[in-house]
Short mmCIF file of C-alpha atoms in Angstrom, two decimals:
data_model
loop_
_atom_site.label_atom_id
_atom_site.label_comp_id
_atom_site.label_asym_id
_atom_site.label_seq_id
_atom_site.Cartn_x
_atom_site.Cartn_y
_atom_site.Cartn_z
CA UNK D 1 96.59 -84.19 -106.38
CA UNK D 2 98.40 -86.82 -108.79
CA UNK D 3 97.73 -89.89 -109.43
CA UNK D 4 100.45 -91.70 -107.72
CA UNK D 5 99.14 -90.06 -104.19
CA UNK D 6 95.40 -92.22 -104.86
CA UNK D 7 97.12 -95.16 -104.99
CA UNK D 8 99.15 -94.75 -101.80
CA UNK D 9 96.01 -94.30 -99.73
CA UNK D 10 94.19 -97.83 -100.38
CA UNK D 11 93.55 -98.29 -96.87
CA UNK D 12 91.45 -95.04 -96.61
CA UNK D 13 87.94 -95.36 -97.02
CA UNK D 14 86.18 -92.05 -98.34
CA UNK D 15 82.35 -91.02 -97.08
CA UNK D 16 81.61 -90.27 -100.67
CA UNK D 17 83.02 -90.62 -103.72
CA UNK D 18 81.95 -87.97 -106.42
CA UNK D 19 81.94 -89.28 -109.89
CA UNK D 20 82.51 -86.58 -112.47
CA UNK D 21 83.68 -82.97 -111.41
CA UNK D 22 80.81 -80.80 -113.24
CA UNK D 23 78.78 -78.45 -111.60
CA UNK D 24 76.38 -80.94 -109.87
CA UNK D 25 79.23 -83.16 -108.43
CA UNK D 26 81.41 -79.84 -107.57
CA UNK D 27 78.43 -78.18 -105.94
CA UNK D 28 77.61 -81.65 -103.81
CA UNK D 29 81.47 -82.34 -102.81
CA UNK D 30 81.89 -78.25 -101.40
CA UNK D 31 78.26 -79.08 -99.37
CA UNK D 32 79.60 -82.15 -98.11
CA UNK D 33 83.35 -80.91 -97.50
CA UNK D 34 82.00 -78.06 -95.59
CA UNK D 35 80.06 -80.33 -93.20
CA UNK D 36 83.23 -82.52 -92.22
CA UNK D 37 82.62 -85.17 -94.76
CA UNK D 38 85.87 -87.14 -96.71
CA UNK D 39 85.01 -86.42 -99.97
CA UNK D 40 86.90 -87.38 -103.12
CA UNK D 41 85.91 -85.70 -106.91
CA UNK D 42 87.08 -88.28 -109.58
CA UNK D 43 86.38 -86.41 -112.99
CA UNK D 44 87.72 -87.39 -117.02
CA UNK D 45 88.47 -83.87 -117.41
CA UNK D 46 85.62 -83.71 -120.55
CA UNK D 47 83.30 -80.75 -119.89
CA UNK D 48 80.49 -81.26 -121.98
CA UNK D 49 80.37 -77.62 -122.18
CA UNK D 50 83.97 -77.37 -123.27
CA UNK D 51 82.86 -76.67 -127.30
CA UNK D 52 81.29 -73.40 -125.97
CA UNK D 53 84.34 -71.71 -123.88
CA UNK D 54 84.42 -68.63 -125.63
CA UNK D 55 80.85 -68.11 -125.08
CA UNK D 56 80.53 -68.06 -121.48
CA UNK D 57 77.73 -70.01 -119.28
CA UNK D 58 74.74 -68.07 -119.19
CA UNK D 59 71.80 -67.98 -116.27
CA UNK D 60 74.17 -68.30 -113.33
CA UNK D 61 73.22 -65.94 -111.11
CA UNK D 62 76.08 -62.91 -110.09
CA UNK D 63 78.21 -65.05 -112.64
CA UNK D 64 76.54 -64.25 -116.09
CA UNK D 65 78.81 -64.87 -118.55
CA UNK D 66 81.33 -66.68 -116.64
CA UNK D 67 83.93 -69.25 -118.88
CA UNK D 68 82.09 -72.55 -117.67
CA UNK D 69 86.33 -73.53 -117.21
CA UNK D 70 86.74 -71.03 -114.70
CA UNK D 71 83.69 -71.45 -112.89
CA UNK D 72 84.98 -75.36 -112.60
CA UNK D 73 87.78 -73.66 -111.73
CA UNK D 74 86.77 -71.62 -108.90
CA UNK D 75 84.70 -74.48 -107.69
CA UNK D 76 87.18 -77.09 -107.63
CA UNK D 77 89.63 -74.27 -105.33
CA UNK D 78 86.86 -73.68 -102.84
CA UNK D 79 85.95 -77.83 -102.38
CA UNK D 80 89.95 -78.23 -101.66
CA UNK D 81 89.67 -75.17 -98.95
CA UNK D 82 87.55 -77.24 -96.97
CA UNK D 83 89.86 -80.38 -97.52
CA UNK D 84 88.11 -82.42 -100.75
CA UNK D 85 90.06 -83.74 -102.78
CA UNK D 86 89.86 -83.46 -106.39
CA UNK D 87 91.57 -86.29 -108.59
CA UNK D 88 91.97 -86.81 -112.23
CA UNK D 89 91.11 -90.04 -113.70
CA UNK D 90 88.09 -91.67 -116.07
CA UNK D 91 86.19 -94.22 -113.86
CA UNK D 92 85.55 -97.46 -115.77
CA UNK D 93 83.76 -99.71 -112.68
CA UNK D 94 82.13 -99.46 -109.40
CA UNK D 95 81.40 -102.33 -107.81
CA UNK D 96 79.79 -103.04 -104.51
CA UNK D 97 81.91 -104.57 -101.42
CA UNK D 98 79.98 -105.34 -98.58
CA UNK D 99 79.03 -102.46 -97.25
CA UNK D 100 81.32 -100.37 -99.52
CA UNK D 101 82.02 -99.34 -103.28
CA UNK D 102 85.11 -99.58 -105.25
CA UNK D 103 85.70 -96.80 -107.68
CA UNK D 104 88.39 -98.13 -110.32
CA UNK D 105 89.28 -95.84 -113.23
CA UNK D 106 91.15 -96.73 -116.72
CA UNK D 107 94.96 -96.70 -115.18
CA UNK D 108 93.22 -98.93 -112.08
CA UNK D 109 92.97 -96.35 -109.56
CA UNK D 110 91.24 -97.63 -106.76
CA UNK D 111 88.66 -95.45 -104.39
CA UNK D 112 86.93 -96.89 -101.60
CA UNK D 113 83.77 -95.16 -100.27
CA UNK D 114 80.87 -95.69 -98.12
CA UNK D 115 78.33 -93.45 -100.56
CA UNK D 116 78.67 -92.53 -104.11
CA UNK D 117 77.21 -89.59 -106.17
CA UNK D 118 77.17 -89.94 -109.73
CA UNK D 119 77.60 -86.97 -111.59
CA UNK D 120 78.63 -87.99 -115.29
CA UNK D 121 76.42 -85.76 -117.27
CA UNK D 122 75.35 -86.81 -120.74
CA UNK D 123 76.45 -86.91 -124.22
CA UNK D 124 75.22 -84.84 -126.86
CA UNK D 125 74.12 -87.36 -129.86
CA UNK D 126 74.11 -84.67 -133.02
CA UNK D 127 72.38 -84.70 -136.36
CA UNK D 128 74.20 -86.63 -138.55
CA UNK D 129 75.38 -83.57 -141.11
CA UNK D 130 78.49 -83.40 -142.54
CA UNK D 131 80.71 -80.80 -140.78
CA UNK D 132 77.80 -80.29 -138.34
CA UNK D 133 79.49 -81.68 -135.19
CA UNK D 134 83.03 -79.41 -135.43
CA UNK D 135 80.76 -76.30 -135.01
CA UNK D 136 79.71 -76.88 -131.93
CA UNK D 137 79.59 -74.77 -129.32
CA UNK D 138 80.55 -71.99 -132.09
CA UNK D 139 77.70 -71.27 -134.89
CA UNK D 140 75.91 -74.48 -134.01
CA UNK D 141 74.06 -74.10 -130.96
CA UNK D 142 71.01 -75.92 -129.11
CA UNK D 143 69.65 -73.65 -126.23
CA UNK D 144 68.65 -70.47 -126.45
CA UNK D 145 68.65 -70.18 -122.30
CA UNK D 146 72.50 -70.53 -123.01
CA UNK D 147 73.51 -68.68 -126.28
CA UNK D 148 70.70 -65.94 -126.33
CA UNK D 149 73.00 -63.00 -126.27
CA UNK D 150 75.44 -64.14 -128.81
CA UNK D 151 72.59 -65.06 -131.72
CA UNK D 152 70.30 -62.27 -131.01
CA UNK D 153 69.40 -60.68 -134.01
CA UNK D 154 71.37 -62.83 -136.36
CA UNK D 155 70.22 -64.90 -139.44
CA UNK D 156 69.26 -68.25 -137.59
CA UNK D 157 68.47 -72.18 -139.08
CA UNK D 158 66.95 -73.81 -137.15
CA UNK D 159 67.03 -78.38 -137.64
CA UNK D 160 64.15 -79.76 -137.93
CA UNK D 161 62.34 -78.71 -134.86
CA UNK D 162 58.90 -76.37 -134.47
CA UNK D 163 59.95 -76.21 -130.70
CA UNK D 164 62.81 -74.79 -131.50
CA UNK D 165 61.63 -72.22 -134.04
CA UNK D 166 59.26 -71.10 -131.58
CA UNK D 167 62.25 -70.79 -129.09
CA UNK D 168 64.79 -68.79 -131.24
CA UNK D 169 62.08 -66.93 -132.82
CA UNK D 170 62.02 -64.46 -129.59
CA UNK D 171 65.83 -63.44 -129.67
CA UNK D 172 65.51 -62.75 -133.87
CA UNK D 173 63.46 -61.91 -136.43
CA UNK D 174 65.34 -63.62 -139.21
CA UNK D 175 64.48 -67.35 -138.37
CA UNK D 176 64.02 -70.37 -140.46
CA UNK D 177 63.20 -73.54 -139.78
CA UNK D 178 64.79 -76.60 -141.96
CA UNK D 179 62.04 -79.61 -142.46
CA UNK D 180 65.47 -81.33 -143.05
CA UNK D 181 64.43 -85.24 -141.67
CA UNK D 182 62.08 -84.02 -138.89
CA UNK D 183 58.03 -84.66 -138.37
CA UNK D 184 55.57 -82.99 -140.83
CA UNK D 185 54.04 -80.27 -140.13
CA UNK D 186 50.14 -79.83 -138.38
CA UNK D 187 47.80 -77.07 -140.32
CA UNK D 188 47.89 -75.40 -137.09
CA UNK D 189 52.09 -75.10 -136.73
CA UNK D 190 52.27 -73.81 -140.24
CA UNK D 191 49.93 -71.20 -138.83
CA UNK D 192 51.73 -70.27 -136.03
CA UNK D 193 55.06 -70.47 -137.93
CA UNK D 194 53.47 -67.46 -140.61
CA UNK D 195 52.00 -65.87 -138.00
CA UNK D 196 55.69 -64.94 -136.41
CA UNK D 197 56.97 -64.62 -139.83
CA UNK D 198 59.51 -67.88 -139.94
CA UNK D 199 60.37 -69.15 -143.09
CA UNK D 200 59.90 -72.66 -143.86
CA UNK D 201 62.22 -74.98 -145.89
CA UNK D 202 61.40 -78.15 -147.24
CA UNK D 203 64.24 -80.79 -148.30
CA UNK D 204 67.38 -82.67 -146.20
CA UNK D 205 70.21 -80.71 -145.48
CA UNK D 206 73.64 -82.16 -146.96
CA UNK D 207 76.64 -79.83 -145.57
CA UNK D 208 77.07 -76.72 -144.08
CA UNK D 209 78.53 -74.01 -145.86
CA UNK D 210 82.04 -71.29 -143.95
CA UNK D 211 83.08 -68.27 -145.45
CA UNK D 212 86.73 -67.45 -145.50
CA UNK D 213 86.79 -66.18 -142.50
CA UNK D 214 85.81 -69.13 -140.98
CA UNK D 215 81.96 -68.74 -140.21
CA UNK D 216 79.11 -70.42 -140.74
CA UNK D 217 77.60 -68.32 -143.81
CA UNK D 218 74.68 -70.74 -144.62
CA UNK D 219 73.05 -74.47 -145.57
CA UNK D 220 73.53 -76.91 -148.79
CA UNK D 221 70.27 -79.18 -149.40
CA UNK D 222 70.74 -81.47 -151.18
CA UNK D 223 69.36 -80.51 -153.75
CA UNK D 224 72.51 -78.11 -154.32
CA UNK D 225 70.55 -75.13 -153.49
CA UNK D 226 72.37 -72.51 -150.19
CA UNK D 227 70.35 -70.69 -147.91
CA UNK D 228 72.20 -68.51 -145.85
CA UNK D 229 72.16 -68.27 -142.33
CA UNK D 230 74.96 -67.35 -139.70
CA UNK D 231 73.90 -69.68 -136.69
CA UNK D 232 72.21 -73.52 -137.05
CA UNK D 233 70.08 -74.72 -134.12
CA UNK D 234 69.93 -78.60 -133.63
CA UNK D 235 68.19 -80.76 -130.97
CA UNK D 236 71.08 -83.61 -129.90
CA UNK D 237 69.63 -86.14 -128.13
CA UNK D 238 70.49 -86.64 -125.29
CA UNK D 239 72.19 -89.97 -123.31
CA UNK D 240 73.35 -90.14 -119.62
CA UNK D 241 76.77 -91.52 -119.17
CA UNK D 242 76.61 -94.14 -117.13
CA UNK D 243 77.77 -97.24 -119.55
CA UNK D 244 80.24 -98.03 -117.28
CA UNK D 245 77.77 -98.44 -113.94
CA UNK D 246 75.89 -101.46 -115.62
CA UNK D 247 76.91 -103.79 -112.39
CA UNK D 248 75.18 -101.15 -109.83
CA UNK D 249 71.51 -101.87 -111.13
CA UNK D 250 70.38 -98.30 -112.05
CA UNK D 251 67.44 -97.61 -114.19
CA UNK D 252 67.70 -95.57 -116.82
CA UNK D 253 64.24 -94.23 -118.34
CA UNK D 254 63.11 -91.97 -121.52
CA UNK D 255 62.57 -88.39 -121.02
CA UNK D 256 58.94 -87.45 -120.34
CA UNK D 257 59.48 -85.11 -123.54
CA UNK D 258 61.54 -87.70 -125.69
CA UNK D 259 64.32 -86.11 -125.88
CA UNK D 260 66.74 -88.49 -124.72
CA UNK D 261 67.71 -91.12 -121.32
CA UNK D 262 68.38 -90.48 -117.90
CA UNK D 263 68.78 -92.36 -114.68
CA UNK D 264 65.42 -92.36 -112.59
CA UNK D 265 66.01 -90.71 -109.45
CA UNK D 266 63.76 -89.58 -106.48
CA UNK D 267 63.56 -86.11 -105.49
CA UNK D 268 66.21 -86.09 -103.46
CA UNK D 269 68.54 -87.92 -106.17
CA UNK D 270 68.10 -91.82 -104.18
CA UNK D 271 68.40 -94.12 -107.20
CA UNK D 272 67.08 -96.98 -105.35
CA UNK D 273 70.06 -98.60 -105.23
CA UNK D 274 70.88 -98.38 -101.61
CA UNK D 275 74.73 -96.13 -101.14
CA UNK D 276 73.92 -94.10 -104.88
CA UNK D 277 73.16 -91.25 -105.75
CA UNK D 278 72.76 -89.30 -108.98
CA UNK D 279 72.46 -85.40 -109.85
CA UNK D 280 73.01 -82.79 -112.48
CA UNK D 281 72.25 -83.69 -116.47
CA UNK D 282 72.94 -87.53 -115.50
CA UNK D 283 69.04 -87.68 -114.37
CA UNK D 284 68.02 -84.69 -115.50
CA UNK D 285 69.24 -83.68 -119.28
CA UNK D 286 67.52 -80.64 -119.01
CA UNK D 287 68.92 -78.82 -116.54
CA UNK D 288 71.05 -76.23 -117.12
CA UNK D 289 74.19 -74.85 -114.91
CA UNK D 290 71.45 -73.46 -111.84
CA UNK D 291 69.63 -76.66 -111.64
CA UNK D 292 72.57 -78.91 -111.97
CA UNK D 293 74.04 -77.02 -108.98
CA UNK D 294 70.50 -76.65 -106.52
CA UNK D 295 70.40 -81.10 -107.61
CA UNK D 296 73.69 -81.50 -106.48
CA UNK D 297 73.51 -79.66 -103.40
CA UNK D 298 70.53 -81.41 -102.68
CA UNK D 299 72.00 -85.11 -102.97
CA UNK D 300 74.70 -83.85 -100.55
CA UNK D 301 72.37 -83.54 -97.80
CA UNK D 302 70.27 -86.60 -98.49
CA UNK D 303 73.71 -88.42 -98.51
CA UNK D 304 75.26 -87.08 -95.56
CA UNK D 305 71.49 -87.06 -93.70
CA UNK D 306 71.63 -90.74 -94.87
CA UNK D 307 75.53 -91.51 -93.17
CA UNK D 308 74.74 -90.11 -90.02
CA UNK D 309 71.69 -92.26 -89.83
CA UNK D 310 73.41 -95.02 -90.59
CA UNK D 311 76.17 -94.47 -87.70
CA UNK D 312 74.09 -93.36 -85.41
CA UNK D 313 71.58 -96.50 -85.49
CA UNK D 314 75.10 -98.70 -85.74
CA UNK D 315 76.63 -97.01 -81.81
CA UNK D 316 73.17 -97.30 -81.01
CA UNK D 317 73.51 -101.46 -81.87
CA UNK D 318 76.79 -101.75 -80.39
CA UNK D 319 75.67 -99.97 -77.39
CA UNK D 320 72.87 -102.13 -76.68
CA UNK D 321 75.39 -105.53 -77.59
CA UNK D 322 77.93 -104.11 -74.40
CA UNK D 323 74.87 -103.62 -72.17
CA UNK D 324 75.24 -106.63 -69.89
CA UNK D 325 78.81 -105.76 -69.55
CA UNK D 326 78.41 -102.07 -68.60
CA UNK D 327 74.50 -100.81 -69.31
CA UNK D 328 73.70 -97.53 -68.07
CA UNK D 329 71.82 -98.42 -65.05
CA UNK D 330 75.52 -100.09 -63.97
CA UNK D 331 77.02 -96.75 -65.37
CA UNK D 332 74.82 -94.21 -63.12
CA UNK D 333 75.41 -96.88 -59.62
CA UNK D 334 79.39 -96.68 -60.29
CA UNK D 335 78.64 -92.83 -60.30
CA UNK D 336 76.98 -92.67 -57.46
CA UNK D 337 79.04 -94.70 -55.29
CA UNK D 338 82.44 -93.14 -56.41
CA UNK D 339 81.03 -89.56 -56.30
CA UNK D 340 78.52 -89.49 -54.20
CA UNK D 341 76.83 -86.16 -53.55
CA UNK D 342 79.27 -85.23 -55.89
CA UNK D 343 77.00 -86.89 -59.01
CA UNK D 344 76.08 -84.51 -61.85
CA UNK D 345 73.46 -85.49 -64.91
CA UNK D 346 69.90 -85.27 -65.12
CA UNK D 347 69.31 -87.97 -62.39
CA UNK D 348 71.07 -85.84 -59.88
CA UNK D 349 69.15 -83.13 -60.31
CA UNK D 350 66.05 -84.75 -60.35
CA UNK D 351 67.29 -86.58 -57.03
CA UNK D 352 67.80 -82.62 -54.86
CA UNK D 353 64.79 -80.93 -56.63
#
């Protein structure tokens, strides 16, 4: 769908409007599509997992291995064979209107929905290393859930984190950890550290050091001195990306384990603001590709659970406002004197039994 089409439809007002087209938001639009919801997918076209193409997404079940660009892909085909619709564009606002949003994006794009899901991931805030960042995805890694298969066995640094070591220590025996700027030590990690055989390396790390081939071949300190390794392990923090929903009113909280912000959701994905929604890394930056999906699908059916209350409580409203016109009790006497024996319903039965 292009661009130009959005704007022709102003009038149209969506059920939900997905924003960002990851696995969480393409797992919730396909759930809602296939239950007769109008659902529109507004995503940048940034995968956060972009950097790591060539390595495939890992711990998706009948899918191992799977480019995470053709598993958005394949997802984004099967939401438009149910009739979502899938539009490019970087949303900049969303604003409350009555009882509606407005989604506006960069080239002012304009989406109007009754619910919205926001699916926007996070961004990965990296060590700040000299040549650290352009390896991404590649030789510089940060979950071993994800990359285990490619490292295994290989000569591994790992940045400044004991968790970490511990982590990467079970996919190689050649592991070692970089003090770098990270938290001293306890007597009892250095013990566990020897125990597993993981080197230990005190001093900051100044630049990473590529072979002519291209490949990560091992670590300056700054002291001058190169340790070799072939893969670097960091721990980004990590930010939700919702800068641009300031106006909405959602809360964004530390991780329980400090490694970064996310938007405080229920279990269901409710943010408390009433019509929003969140799932996927956005309020969880932990989750990989399974749980981003099972958190999307999830908010789905809260959201569409939450529409058809909504409707149903409104005809029941505007029912009740026409009663003194035409009520029920004046519906079932019209029956009965244009149809006479001829009456069908639960009253006529009860009537001949």
């Amino acid at each position: 769908m292009s661009e130009n089409e959005l704007k022709h439809e102003d009038g149209r007002v969506w059920d939900v409007a997905v924003v960002g087209g990851g696995v969480a938001g393409l797992a919730a639009a396909l759930t809602l599509a296939r239950v007769r919801r109008s659902v529109v997918v507004i995503d940048a076209g940034e995968p956060r997992n972009a950097p790591a193409v060539n390595a495939g997404a890992h711990g998706v079940w009948v899918r191992e291995g799977i480019s995470p660009l053709k598993l958005l892909r394949l997802g984004c085909e099967e939401i438009a064979s149910y009739g979502g619709r899938l539009v490019s564009g970087r949303v900049t606002q969303v604003h409350r209107v009555g009882e509606e949003f407005s989604v506006v994006t960069e080239d002012w794009q304009r989406v109007r929905a009754r619910r919205v899901l926001v699916t926007t991931g996070l961004v990965d805030e990296l060590p700040d290393v000299p040549g650290l960042a352009a390896r991404r995805g590649r030789d510089v890694l940060h979950c071993v859930y994800c990359h285990d298969g490619e490292i295994r066995d290989r000569a591994i640094g790992v940045l400044g984190s004991f968790h970490q070591a511990l982590l990467f220590r079970q996919v190689s025996t050649d592991v070692t950890l970089f003090r770098h700027t990270g938290a001293d030590l306890t007597d009892g990690q250095w013990e566990q550290l020897a125990g597993l055989g993981v080197g230990v390396v005190d001093g900051e790390v100044g630049a990473l050091e590529v072979d002519d081939r291209d490949r990560l071949a091992g670590l300056r300190l700054a002291s001058g001195a190169v340790v070799p390794v072939r893969k670097l392990v960091v721990s980004p923090r990590f930010v939700a990306r919702v800068g641009f929903l300031g106006g909405l009113g959602l809360t964004v909280r530390e991780h329980s384990m400090g490694v970064g912000e996310q938007v405080v959701v229920d279990g269901t994905g409710f943010t408390g603001v009433a019509g929003v929604w969140a799932a996927g890394n956005v309020s969880d930056v932990l989750a990989g590709i399974p749980a981003a999906s099972a958190a999307g699908v999830t908010a789905a059916a809260a959201i569409n659970m939450n529409l058809l209350t909504t409707d149903a409580r409104r005809t029941a409203a505007a029912r009740a406002a026409g009663a003194e016109v035409f009520s029920g009790v004046m519906e079932s006497g019209v029956s009965r004197q244009v149809l006479g024996t001829r009456v069908h319903g639960l009253g006529s039965l009860l009537d001949n039994s």
